[in-house]
mmCIF file of C-alpha atoms and ligand atoms in Angstrom:
data_model
loop_
_atom_site.group_PDB
_atom_site.id
_atom_site.type_symbol
_atom_site.label_atom_id
_atom_site.label_comp_id
_atom_site.label_asym_id
_atom_site.label_seq_id
_atom_site.Cartn_x
_atom_site.Cartn_y
_atom_site.Cartn_z
ATOM 1 C CA MET E 1 45.859 -37.027 18.242
ATOM 2 C CA SER E 2 45.996 -40.801 18.697
ATOM 3 C CA LYS E 3 44.180 -41.226 15.353
ATOM 4 C CA ASP E 4 46.957 -39.152 13.748
ATOM 5 C CA GLN E 5 49.507 -41.487 15.292
ATOM 6 C CA LEU E 6 47.617 -44.520 13.985
ATOM 7 C CA ILE E 7 47.594 -43.039 10.483
ATOM 8 C CA GLU E 8 51.299 -42.276 10.704
ATOM 9 C CA MET E 9 52.002 -45.883 11.743
ATOM 10 C CA ALA E 10 49.782 -47.181 8.931
ATOM 11 C CA ARG E 11 51.746 -45.072 6.403
ATOM 12 C CA GLU E 12 54.987 -46.486 7.762
ATOM 13 C CA ASN E 13 53.560 -50.000 7.560
ATOM 14 C CA ILE E 14 52.482 -49.417 3.944
ATOM 15 C CA GLU E 15 55.985 -48.247 2.962
ATOM 16 C CA HIS E 16 57.529 -51.370 4.462
ATOM 17 C CA ALA E 17 54.873 -53.601 2.888
ATOM 18 C CA LYS E 18 55.620 -52.134 -0.562
ATOM 19 C CA HIS E 19 59.352 -52.686 -0.220
ATOM 20 C CA GLY E 20 59.338 -55.919 1.783
ATOM 21 C CA THR E 21 61.367 -54.289 4.573
ATOM 22 C CA VAL E 22 61.192 -53.787 8.359
ATOM 23 C CA THR E 23 63.049 -51.550 10.792
ATOM 24 C CA LEU E 24 65.876 -53.466 12.422
ATOM 25 C CA ALA E 25 67.425 -53.237 15.875
ATOM 26 C CA ASP E 26 71.081 -52.155 15.983
ATOM 27 C CA ASP E 27 72.449 -55.555 16.823
ATOM 28 C CA VAL E 28 71.729 -59.146 17.751
ATOM 29 C CA TYR E 29 70.963 -59.271 21.497
ATOM 30 C CA GLU E 30 71.858 -61.926 24.058
ATOM 31 C CA VAL E 31 69.795 -62.922 27.092
ATOM 32 C CA PRO E 32 71.505 -65.156 29.670
ATOM 33 C CA ALA E 33 69.769 -68.554 29.658
ATOM 34 C CA GLU E 34 69.569 -68.563 33.458
ATOM 35 C CA ASN E 35 67.298 -65.497 33.360
ATOM 36 C CA TYR E 36 64.579 -67.995 32.459
ATOM 37 C CA PHE E 37 65.103 -70.442 35.318
ATOM 38 C CA ALA E 38 67.343 -69.147 38.140
ATOM 39 C CA GLN E 39 65.396 -68.982 41.416
ATOM 40 C CA ASP E 40 66.980 -65.714 42.635
ATOM 41 C CA ARG E 41 66.326 -63.992 39.320
ATOM 42 C CA PHE E 42 62.722 -65.236 39.383
ATOM 43 C CA GLN E 43 62.204 -63.887 42.908
ATOM 44 C CA GLN E 44 63.648 -60.499 41.914
ATOM 45 C CA GLU E 45 61.203 -60.300 39.022
ATOM 46 C CA ILE E 46 58.271 -61.055 41.342
ATOM 47 C CA ASP E 47 59.381 -58.579 44.004
ATOM 48 C CA GLN E 48 60.677 -55.762 41.833
ATOM 49 C CA VAL E 49 58.629 -56.037 38.673
ATOM 50 C CA PHE E 50 55.263 -57.642 39.505
ATOM 51 C CA LYS E 51 54.952 -56.224 43.033
ATOM 52 C CA ARG E 52 56.075 -52.700 42.088
ATOM 53 C CA ILE E 53 54.798 -52.032 38.555
ATOM 54 C CA PRO E 54 51.110 -51.348 37.743
ATOM 55 C CA LEU E 55 49.447 -54.512 36.412
ATOM 56 C CA MET E 56 46.377 -54.682 34.217
ATOM 57 C CA LEU E 57 44.175 -56.799 36.460
ATOM 58 C CA ALA E 58 40.815 -56.743 34.671
ATOM 59 C CA PRO E 59 39.050 -55.344 31.649
ATOM 60 C CA THR E 60 36.200 -52.944 32.489
ATOM 61 C CA ALA E 61 33.896 -55.482 30.785
ATOM 62 C CA GLU E 62 34.445 -57.819 33.729
ATOM 63 C CA LEU E 63 32.918 -55.404 36.238
ATOM 64 C CA PRO E 64 30.862 -52.866 34.305
ATOM 65 C CA ASN E 65 28.182 -51.982 36.918
ATOM 66 C CA PRO E 66 28.178 -50.501 40.427
ATOM 67 C CA GLY E 67 28.516 -53.365 42.911
ATOM 68 C CA ASP E 68 30.272 -55.677 40.447
ATOM 69 C CA TYR E 69 33.347 -57.265 41.961
ATOM 70 C CA LYS E 70 36.111 -59.683 41.096
ATOM 71 C CA SER E 71 38.495 -61.481 43.431
ATOM 72 C CA MET E 72 41.752 -62.903 42.138
ATOM 73 C CA GLU E 73 45.276 -63.764 43.100
ATOM 74 C CA ALA E 74 48.174 -61.943 41.472
ATOM 75 C CA VAL E 75 51.650 -63.350 42.263
ATOM 76 C CA GLY E 76 50.281 -64.583 45.580
ATOM 77 C CA MET E 77 48.580 -61.300 46.535
ATOM 78 C CA PRO E 78 44.825 -61.748 47.075
ATOM 79 C CA VAL E 79 43.083 -58.822 45.362
ATOM 80 C CA LEU E 80 39.478 -57.658 45.419
ATOM 81 C CA LEU E 81 38.326 -55.257 42.709
ATOM 82 C CA THR E 82 34.985 -53.512 43.219
ATOM 83 C CA ARG E 83 32.989 -50.883 41.399
ATOM 84 C CA GLY E 84 31.497 -48.458 43.908
ATOM 85 C CA ALA E 85 28.099 -46.773 43.912
ATOM 86 C CA ASP E 86 29.971 -43.799 42.418
ATOM 87 C CA GLY E 87 31.030 -45.906 39.410
ATOM 88 C CA VAL E 88 34.688 -45.777 40.463
ATOM 89 C CA VAL E 89 36.720 -48.999 40.433
ATOM 90 C CA ARG E 90 38.848 -49.613 43.515
ATOM 91 C CA SER E 91 41.087 -52.488 44.399
ATOM 92 C CA PHE E 92 41.955 -53.836 47.803
ATOM 93 C CA VAL E 93 44.006 -56.502 49.471
ATOM 94 C CA ASN E 94 41.391 -59.260 49.820
ATOM 95 C CA SER E 95 42.284 -59.861 53.426
ATOM 96 C CA CYS E 96 40.060 -59.100 56.435
ATOM 97 C CA THR E 97 41.684 -56.499 58.679
ATOM 98 C CA HIS E 98 40.602 -58.544 61.709
ATOM 99 C CA ARG E 99 42.683 -61.679 61.136
ATOM 100 C CA GLY E 100 43.519 -61.707 57.487
ATOM 101 C CA THR E 101 41.512 -64.394 55.743
ATOM 102 C CA ASN E 102 39.994 -63.671 52.324
ATOM 103 C CA VAL E 103 36.853 -61.579 52.689
ATOM 104 C CA VAL E 104 35.547 -62.554 49.255
ATOM 105 C CA ILE E 105 35.880 -66.114 48.022
ATOM 106 C CA ASN E 106 33.623 -66.047 44.954
ATOM 107 C CA GLU E 107 35.469 -65.044 41.824
ATOM 108 C CA THR E 108 32.889 -62.561 40.556
ATOM 109 C CA GLY E 109 29.498 -61.212 41.521
ATOM 110 C CA ASN E 110 27.560 -58.130 42.511
ATOM 111 C CA ALA E 111 27.183 -57.019 46.119
ATOM 112 C CA LYS E 112 26.565 -53.973 48.291
ATOM 113 C CA ARG E 113 28.628 -55.317 51.181
ATOM 114 C CA PHE E 114 31.205 -57.987 51.791
ATOM 115 C CA THR E 115 30.994 -60.047 54.969
ATOM 116 C CA CYS E 116 34.082 -61.963 56.033
ATOM 117 C CA PRO E 117 33.219 -65.689 56.249
ATOM 118 C CA TYR E 118 35.385 -66.146 59.395
ATOM 119 C CA HIS E 119 33.915 -63.782 62.068
ATOM 120 C CA GLY E 120 31.438 -61.746 60.065
ATOM 121 C CA TRP E 121 33.180 -58.382 59.854
ATOM 122 C CA THR E 122 31.563 -56.421 57.042
ATOM 123 C CA PHE E 123 33.005 -53.975 54.506
ATOM 124 C CA ASP E 124 31.263 -51.848 51.910
ATOM 125 C CA ARG E 125 32.151 -51.507 48.223
ATOM 126 C CA GLU E 126 34.444 -48.608 49.037
ATOM 127 C CA GLY E 127 36.362 -50.837 51.460
ATOM 128 C CA LYS E 128 35.075 -49.128 54.612
ATOM 129 C CA LEU E 129 34.622 -51.338 57.688
ATOM 130 C CA VAL E 130 30.904 -50.957 58.393
ATOM 131 C CA ALA E 131 30.193 -53.696 60.941
ATOM 132 C CA ILE E 132 32.199 -55.507 63.603
ATOM 133 C CA ALA E 133 30.529 -58.613 65.000
ATOM 134 C CA ALA E 134 29.808 -58.333 68.772
ATOM 135 C CA ARG E 135 31.217 -54.849 68.647
ATOM 136 C CA GLU E 136 30.800 -54.042 72.401
ATOM 137 C CA GLU E 137 32.566 -57.194 73.479
ATOM 138 C CA PHE E 138 35.324 -56.975 70.856
ATOM 139 C CA GLY E 139 36.802 -53.838 72.388
ATOM 140 C CA ASN E 140 37.585 -50.363 71.286
ATOM 141 C CA ILE E 141 39.174 -49.871 67.852
ATOM 142 C CA ASP E 142 38.836 -47.038 65.370
ATOM 143 C CA ALA E 143 36.824 -48.637 62.543
ATOM 144 C CA ASP E 144 38.066 -45.933 60.138
ATOM 145 C CA CYS E 145 41.577 -47.359 60.473
ATOM 146 C CA TYR E 146 40.477 -50.902 59.649
ATOM 147 C CA GLY E 147 38.963 -50.605 56.222
ATOM 148 C CA LEU E 148 40.293 -52.973 53.552
ATOM 149 C CA LYS E 149 43.816 -52.008 52.501
ATOM 150 C CA GLU E 150 43.409 -50.081 49.270
ATOM 151 C CA LEU E 151 45.771 -50.480 46.330
ATOM 152 C CA PRO E 152 46.601 -47.655 43.889
ATOM 153 C CA THR E 153 44.167 -48.186 41.017
ATOM 154 C CA LEU E 154 43.466 -46.510 37.689
ATOM 155 C CA GLU E 155 40.836 -47.311 35.062
ATOM 156 C CA ARG E 156 41.701 -46.159 31.558
ATOM 157 C CA ALA E 157 40.704 -47.197 28.043
ATOM 158 C CA GLY E 158 38.339 -49.841 29.428
ATOM 159 C CA LEU E 159 41.149 -51.538 31.351
ATOM 160 C CA ILE E 160 41.941 -51.522 35.075
ATOM 161 C CA TRP E 161 45.464 -51.180 36.446
ATOM 162 C CA ALA E 162 46.521 -51.605 40.061
ATOM 163 C CA ILE E 163 49.774 -51.743 42.006
ATOM 164 C CA LEU E 164 50.041 -54.702 44.401
ATOM 165 C CA ASP E 165 51.665 -52.548 47.089
ATOM 166 C CA PRO E 166 49.298 -50.435 49.248
ATOM 167 C CA ASN E 167 52.237 -48.176 50.176
ATOM 168 C CA SER E 168 53.512 -47.611 46.648
ATOM 169 C CA SER E 169 54.370 -44.063 45.649
ATOM 170 C CA LEU E 170 54.661 -44.943 41.973
ATOM 171 C CA GLU E 171 52.373 -42.936 39.701
ATOM 172 C CA ILE E 172 50.459 -45.055 37.220
ATOM 173 C CA GLU E 173 50.036 -42.299 34.636
ATOM 174 C CA PRO E 174 53.726 -41.772 33.679
ATOM 175 C CA PHE E 175 54.114 -45.545 33.570
ATOM 176 C CA LEU E 176 51.357 -45.698 30.922
ATOM 177 C CA SER E 177 53.410 -43.257 28.817
ATOM 178 C CA GLY E 178 50.399 -42.149 26.739
ATOM 179 C CA TYR E 179 49.778 -45.724 25.583
ATOM 180 C CA ASP E 180 46.325 -45.675 27.224
ATOM 181 C CA GLU E 181 45.257 -43.006 24.714
ATOM 182 C CA MET E 182 46.150 -45.388 21.893
ATOM 183 C CA LEU E 183 44.360 -48.322 23.538
ATOM 184 C CA ASN E 184 41.364 -46.065 24.065
ATOM 185 C CA GLU E 185 40.794 -46.216 20.301
ATOM 186 C CA PHE E 186 39.532 -49.794 20.744
ATOM 187 C CA GLY E 187 36.651 -48.389 22.815
ATOM 188 C CA PHE E 188 36.795 -51.251 25.358
ATOM 189 C CA ASN E 189 34.675 -49.207 27.812
ATOM 190 C CA ASP E 190 31.477 -50.708 26.463
ATOM 191 C CA TRP E 191 32.707 -54.012 25.013
ATOM 192 C CA HIS E 192 31.381 -57.334 26.343
ATOM 193 C CA LEU E 193 33.231 -60.152 28.043
ATOM 194 C CA PHE E 194 32.314 -63.229 25.989
ATOM 195 C CA GLN E 195 34.377 -65.921 27.736
ATOM 196 C CA LYS E 196 37.525 -66.401 29.754
ATOM 197 C CA ARG E 197 39.751 -69.291 30.813
ATOM 198 C CA THR E 198 43.170 -69.856 32.356
ATOM 199 C CA LEU E 199 46.019 -71.903 30.871
ATOM 200 C CA LYS E 200 49.265 -73.140 32.418
ATOM 201 C CA GLY E 201 52.513 -72.293 30.685
ATOM 202 C CA PRO E 202 56.311 -72.117 31.031
ATOM 203 C CA ASN E 203 58.381 -69.327 32.671
ATOM 204 C CA TRP E 204 56.459 -66.073 32.255
ATOM 205 C CA LYS E 205 59.169 -64.526 30.043
ATOM 206 C CA ILE E 206 59.329 -67.555 27.754
ATOM 207 C CA ALA E 207 55.561 -67.249 27.405
ATOM 208 C CA TYR E 208 55.648 -63.457 26.960
ATOM 209 C CA ASP E 209 58.450 -63.568 24.372
ATOM 210 C CA GLY E 210 55.991 -65.398 22.113
ATOM 211 C CA TYR E 211 53.480 -62.551 22.167
ATOM 212 C CA LEU E 212 56.064 -60.085 20.863
ATOM 213 C CA ASP E 213 57.314 -62.551 18.251
ATOM 214 C CA LEU E 214 55.941 -62.726 14.708
ATOM 215 C CA TYR E 215 59.121 -64.439 13.446
ATOM 216 C CA HIS E 216 57.725 -67.833 14.519
ATOM 217 C CA LEU E 217 54.244 -67.482 13.005
ATOM 218 C CA PRO E 218 54.640 -69.268 9.614
ATOM 219 C CA VAL E 219 56.776 -72.007 11.178
ATOM 220 C CA LEU E 220 55.286 -72.993 14.536
ATOM 221 C CA HIS E 221 51.726 -72.086 13.519
ATOM 222 C CA ARG E 222 51.863 -73.368 9.919
ATOM 223 C CA GLU E 223 49.100 -75.924 10.578
ATOM 224 C CA THR E 224 46.760 -73.452 12.293
ATOM 225 C CA PHE E 225 47.413 -69.927 10.986
ATOM 226 C CA GLY E 226 49.084 -71.111 7.750
ATOM 227 C CA SER E 227 52.600 -71.037 6.317
ATOM 228 C CA ASP E 228 51.844 -67.892 4.317
ATOM 229 C CA MET E 229 51.766 -65.703 7.469
ATOM 230 C CA SER E 230 54.420 -62.999 7.448
ATOM 231 C CA ASN E 231 57.427 -63.512 9.737
ATOM 232 C CA GLN E 232 58.243 -59.790 9.678
ATOM 233 C CA ALA E 233 57.448 -57.435 12.544
ATOM 234 C CA LEU E 234 57.289 -53.689 13.044
ATOM 235 C CA TYR E 235 57.463 -52.456 16.631
ATOM 236 C CA HIS E 236 56.203 -49.169 18.031
ATOM 237 C CA SER E 237 56.737 -48.337 21.673
ATOM 238 C CA TRP E 238 55.312 -46.049 24.332
ATOM 239 C CA GLY E 239 57.546 -46.402 27.379
ATOM 240 C CA PRO E 240 57.830 -50.161 27.982
ATOM 241 C CA HIS E 241 54.586 -50.918 26.085
ATOM 242 C CA GLN E 242 54.727 -52.080 22.479
ATOM 243 C CA ARG E 243 52.522 -52.554 19.483
ATOM 244 C CA VAL E 244 53.511 -55.208 16.921
ATOM 245 C CA THR E 245 52.272 -55.320 13.330
ATOM 246 C CA SER E 246 53.486 -57.059 10.231
ATOM 247 C CA PRO E 247 53.884 -55.073 7.013
ATOM 248 C CA SER E 248 50.541 -55.797 5.442
ATOM 249 C CA ARG E 249 49.076 -55.913 1.958
ATOM 250 C CA HIS E 250 45.740 -55.145 3.562
ATOM 251 C CA MET E 251 47.154 -51.840 4.867
ATOM 252 C CA ILE E 252 48.203 -50.954 1.305
ATOM 253 C CA SER E 253 44.538 -51.104 0.285
ATOM 254 C CA LEU E 254 43.917 -48.054 2.512
ATOM 255 C CA GLU E 255 45.891 -45.902 0.109
ATOM 256 C CA ASP E 256 43.045 -45.860 -2.412
ATOM 257 C CA MET E 257 40.836 -44.031 0.090
ATOM 258 C CA PRO E 258 40.983 -40.581 1.676
ATOM 259 C CA GLU E 259 42.510 -40.746 5.166
ATOM 260 C CA ASP E 260 39.304 -39.829 6.978
ATOM 261 C CA GLN E 261 37.768 -43.058 5.662
ATOM 262 C CA TRP E 262 40.550 -45.330 6.952
ATOM 263 C CA ASP E 263 38.716 -47.737 9.219
ATOM 264 C CA MET E 264 39.597 -48.233 12.848
ATOM 265 C CA THR E 265 39.763 -52.042 12.601
ATOM 266 C CA THR E 266 42.570 -51.828 10.037
ATOM 267 C CA LEU E 267 44.295 -48.959 11.831
ATOM 268 C CA MET E 268 44.317 -50.967 15.103
ATOM 269 C CA MET E 269 45.605 -54.220 13.535
ATOM 270 C CA GLY E 270 48.281 -56.316 15.198
ATOM 271 C CA VAL E 271 49.201 -57.158 18.758
ATOM 272 C CA TRP E 272 49.153 -54.503 21.496
ATOM 273 C CA THR E 273 51.212 -55.508 24.498
ATOM 274 C CA ILE E 274 51.115 -53.859 27.912
ATOM 275 C CA PHE E 275 54.276 -54.269 29.956
ATOM 276 C CA PRO E 276 55.019 -56.523 31.737
ATOM 277 C CA HIS E 277 52.333 -59.146 31.185
ATOM 278 C CA ILE E 278 49.488 -58.342 28.771
ATOM 279 C CA SER E 279 48.907 -58.945 25.090
ATOM 280 C CA ILE E 280 45.850 -57.832 23.115
ATOM 281 C CA ALA E 281 45.286 -59.420 19.712
ATOM 282 C CA SER E 282 42.438 -58.526 17.339
ATOM 283 C CA PHE E 283 40.213 -61.029 15.575
ATOM 284 C CA MET E 284 37.029 -61.026 13.545
ATOM 285 C CA GLY E 285 35.589 -64.144 15.202
ATOM 286 C CA GLY E 286 31.847 -63.408 15.125
ATOM 287 C CA GLY E 287 32.275 -59.646 14.798
ATOM 288 C CA ARG E 288 35.018 -57.361 16.029
ATOM 289 C CA SER E 289 36.743 -59.019 18.980
ATOM 290 C CA VAL E 290 40.017 -59.227 20.870
ATOM 291 C CA MET E 291 41.725 -61.806 23.005
ATOM 292 C CA ILE E 292 43.430 -60.236 26.004
ATOM 293 C CA SER E 293 46.089 -62.529 27.459
ATOM 294 C CA GLN E 294 47.094 -61.794 31.047
ATOM 295 C CA LEU E 295 50.191 -63.602 32.307
ATOM 296 C CA PHE E 296 51.383 -64.155 35.839
ATOM 297 C CA PRO E 297 54.482 -65.975 37.038
ATOM 298 C CA GLY E 298 53.534 -69.203 38.834
ATOM 299 C CA GLU E 299 54.948 -70.688 42.034
ATOM 300 C CA THR E 300 58.265 -71.686 40.464
ATOM 301 C CA PRO E 301 60.419 -70.149 37.686
ATOM 302 C CA GLY E 302 59.199 -72.827 35.272
ATOM 303 C CA GLU E 303 55.471 -72.085 35.686
ATOM 304 C CA SER E 304 53.130 -69.338 34.578
ATOM 305 C CA TYR E 305 49.391 -68.800 34.303
ATOM 306 C CA THR E 306 47.656 -67.025 31.467
ATOM 307 C CA THR E 307 44.075 -65.852 31.664
ATOM 308 C CA GLN E 308 42.563 -65.315 28.240
ATOM 309 C CA TYR E 309 39.637 -62.890 28.018
ATOM 310 C CA TYR E 310 37.653 -62.902 24.789
ATOM 311 C CA LEU E 311 36.044 -59.477 24.442
ATOM 312 C CA MET E 312 33.505 -58.561 21.778
ATOM 313 C CA GLU E 313 32.537 -55.113 20.577
ATOM 314 C CA SER E 314 28.839 -55.988 20.394
ATOM 315 C CA GLU E 315 26.649 -58.562 22.080
ATOM 316 C CA PRO E 316 26.914 -61.503 19.627
ATOM 317 C CA SER E 317 23.966 -62.994 17.723
ATOM 318 C CA GLU E 318 23.496 -66.759 17.753
ATOM 319 C CA ALA E 319 25.566 -67.212 14.588
ATOM 320 C CA GLU E 320 28.269 -64.864 15.891
ATOM 321 C CA THR E 321 28.356 -66.788 19.168
ATOM 322 C CA ILE E 322 29.140 -70.010 17.306
ATOM 323 C CA GLU E 323 31.842 -68.264 15.293
ATOM 324 C CA ALA E 324 33.372 -66.616 18.398
ATOM 325 C CA GLU E 325 33.378 -69.951 20.217
ATOM 326 C CA ARG E 326 35.158 -71.587 17.281
ATOM 327 C CA GLN E 327 37.737 -68.774 17.184
ATOM 328 C CA PHE E 328 38.345 -68.867 20.955
ATOM 329 C CA LYS E 329 38.677 -72.689 20.850
ATOM 330 C CA LEU E 330 41.248 -72.448 18.046
ATOM 331 C CA LEU E 331 43.229 -69.902 20.082
ATOM 332 C CA GLU E 332 43.259 -72.281 23.038
ATOM 333 C CA TYR E 333 44.890 -74.923 20.861
ATOM 334 C CA VAL E 334 47.340 -72.455 19.279
ATOM 335 C CA VAL E 335 48.518 -71.079 22.617
ATOM 336 C CA GLU E 336 48.355 -74.193 24.784
ATOM 337 C CA THR E 337 49.649 -76.810 22.358
ATOM 338 C CA GLU E 338 51.769 -74.871 19.888
ATOM 339 C CA ASP E 339 53.156 -71.878 21.867
ATOM 340 C CA TYR E 340 53.262 -73.170 25.442
ATOM 341 C CA GLY E 341 53.982 -76.762 24.371
ATOM 342 C CA THR E 342 57.078 -75.463 22.604
ATOM 343 C CA GLY E 343 57.828 -73.115 25.500
ATOM 344 C CA LEU E 344 57.767 -75.950 28.045
ATOM 345 C CA ARG E 345 60.282 -77.919 25.948
ATOM 346 C CA GLN E 346 62.402 -74.764 25.659
ATOM 347 C CA GLN E 347 62.188 -74.333 29.437
ATOM 348 C CA ARG E 348 63.366 -77.897 30.121
ATOM 349 C CA ALA E 349 66.184 -77.616 27.605
ATOM 350 C CA LEU E 350 67.417 -74.318 29.066
ATOM 351 C CA GLU E 351 67.241 -75.664 32.617
ATOM 352 C CA ALA E 352 69.502 -78.531 31.521
ATOM 353 C CA GLY E 353 72.244 -75.914 31.252
ATOM 354 C CA GLY E 354 73.590 -76.648 27.780
ATOM 355 C CA LEU E 355 73.296 -73.041 26.547
ATOM 356 C CA ASP E 356 74.654 -70.009 28.332
ATOM 357 C CA HIS E 357 72.569 -67.493 26.398
ATOM 358 C CA VAL E 358 69.745 -67.222 23.859
ATOM 359 C CA LEU E 359 69.445 -64.763 20.976
ATOM 360 C CA PHE E 360 67.082 -62.050 19.798
ATOM 361 C CA GLY E 361 67.845 -61.012 16.222
ATOM 362 C CA ARG E 362 67.847 -57.529 14.719
ATOM 363 C CA ASN E 363 64.386 -58.450 13.388
ATOM 364 C CA GLU E 364 63.229 -59.197 16.968
ATOM 365 C CA GLY E 365 63.539 -55.708 18.391
ATOM 366 C CA GLY E 366 60.369 -56.136 20.464
ATOM 367 C CA GLY E 367 61.840 -58.966 22.513
ATOM 368 C CA GLN E 368 65.057 -56.974 22.910
ATOM 369 C CA ARG E 369 63.129 -53.978 24.242
ATOM 370 C CA PHE E 370 61.071 -56.140 26.611
ATOM 371 C CA HIS E 371 64.123 -57.793 28.199
ATOM 372 C CA GLY E 372 65.845 -54.406 28.338
ATOM 373 C CA TRP E 373 62.948 -52.934 30.309
ATOM 374 C CA VAL E 374 62.802 -55.866 32.749
ATOM 375 C CA GLN E 375 66.506 -55.349 33.446
ATOM 376 C CA ARG E 376 66.157 -51.560 33.732
ATOM 377 C CA ILE E 377 63.368 -51.930 36.296
ATOM 378 C CA LEU E 378 65.347 -54.499 38.306
ATOM 379 C CA ASP E 379 68.256 -52.033 38.337
ATOM 380 C CA THR E 380 66.112 -49.106 39.582
ATOM 381 C CA ASP E 381 65.380 -48.612 43.289
ATOM 382 C CA ASP E 382 61.991 -47.424 44.603
ATOM 383 C CA ASP E 383 63.067 -43.786 44.913
ATOM 384 C CA ASN E 384 63.986 -43.572 41.237
ATOM 385 C CA LEU E 385 61.177 -45.586 39.706
ATOM 386 C CA ASN E 386 58.903 -42.600 38.937
ATOM 387 C CA ASP E 387 61.866 -40.875 37.301
ATOM 388 C CA LEU E 388 62.620 -43.886 35.143
ATOM 389 C CA PHE E 389 59.263 -43.580 33.353
ATOM 390 C CA ARG E 390 59.105 -39.770 33.412
ATOM 391 C CA SER E 391 62.557 -39.319 31.918
ATOM 392 C CA ASN E 392 61.883 -41.956 29.270
ATOM 393 C CA ASN E 393 58.674 -40.119 28.300
ATOM 394 C CA ALA E 394 60.510 -36.797 28.166
ATOM 395 C CA ARG E 395 63.152 -38.344 25.925
ATOM 396 C CA ALA E 396 60.490 -39.839 23.617
ATOM 397 C CA ALA E 397 58.683 -36.472 23.399
ATOM 398 C CA ALA E 398 61.931 -34.721 22.447
ATOM 399 C CA GLU E 399 62.591 -37.141 19.586
HETATM 400 FE FE1 LIG X 1 52.763 -68.174 18.737
#
């Protein structure tokens, strides 16, 4: 089913590549400049997008085995992800139910139990409170009511989503809009985490715009990727999630072969973004690999953080390790110096107030769709959020 969709997209790509065309959005689209720097807008995006919508917090490769855990902060919320003895990933507010300090301080590890460093209360991998220090003296509480606060969590396609609100009634599945079935074709379930690092960047939407944007490739990245890169983009969407490819001569080469021999690497080409903050780009640095970029807004509208995870399909040999390191190093320069360097100048210029809006062309439909979805989510209250994704999926299925 998803393979059929990949073949259909490849055929569409081939047609565009042969004719030098792309599909265009209806019109040029304006985004108010202050959407990138106004404090109230920024706070709304944190509260109503990042704290309500499922976020992809970790690839499975980061915690593959029972007992593996990861602690992190996502827009200020301390989160603990654990894989239980049953193999199921759960996520919790990383805050001791006694007085609230972080139970786990180490970023990653493997443990059977987690003991709070403040008073020694202990929780198991399933979040259950299993020991209260000086229990008789502490007084009578129902330990079952004081497990770690669990967050709605779903592992799909080798990626782990969670909602940062323990009381959320949003369903993750309709939000994914079938996109997880497409991502599943990567087979991330048994890929390896090679390296990761975190970079600072401009406003999260300035940073994210770049991941949906192929228009800038031959200009901004002429020294690194080359000036012969295509500036054309084709967008496919599943709910708010979008895949970006450029019409490709390489895709045309598939036509000489029967469809059942079309290889997965070519069929999965391009950038796969997960709304609102993930981009997955494929590379051949030391064997089949991807860089997953995970963005979070920072403390102020003008700051963001991006964690880059370099995942490899197979455990690399020594030569592949050198090649993967070279590739990952190059990507650090491309993103930090070229993309975010430019983005920080853009941020400063917009904050100066000289422009009242910025533009997304008919050839930049991906950016248009992204900003449209941010606005749609801001305009939807909690009671109607499930419906927003369900009705969009129903509409897409009818088309
Ligand atoms: Fe870029």
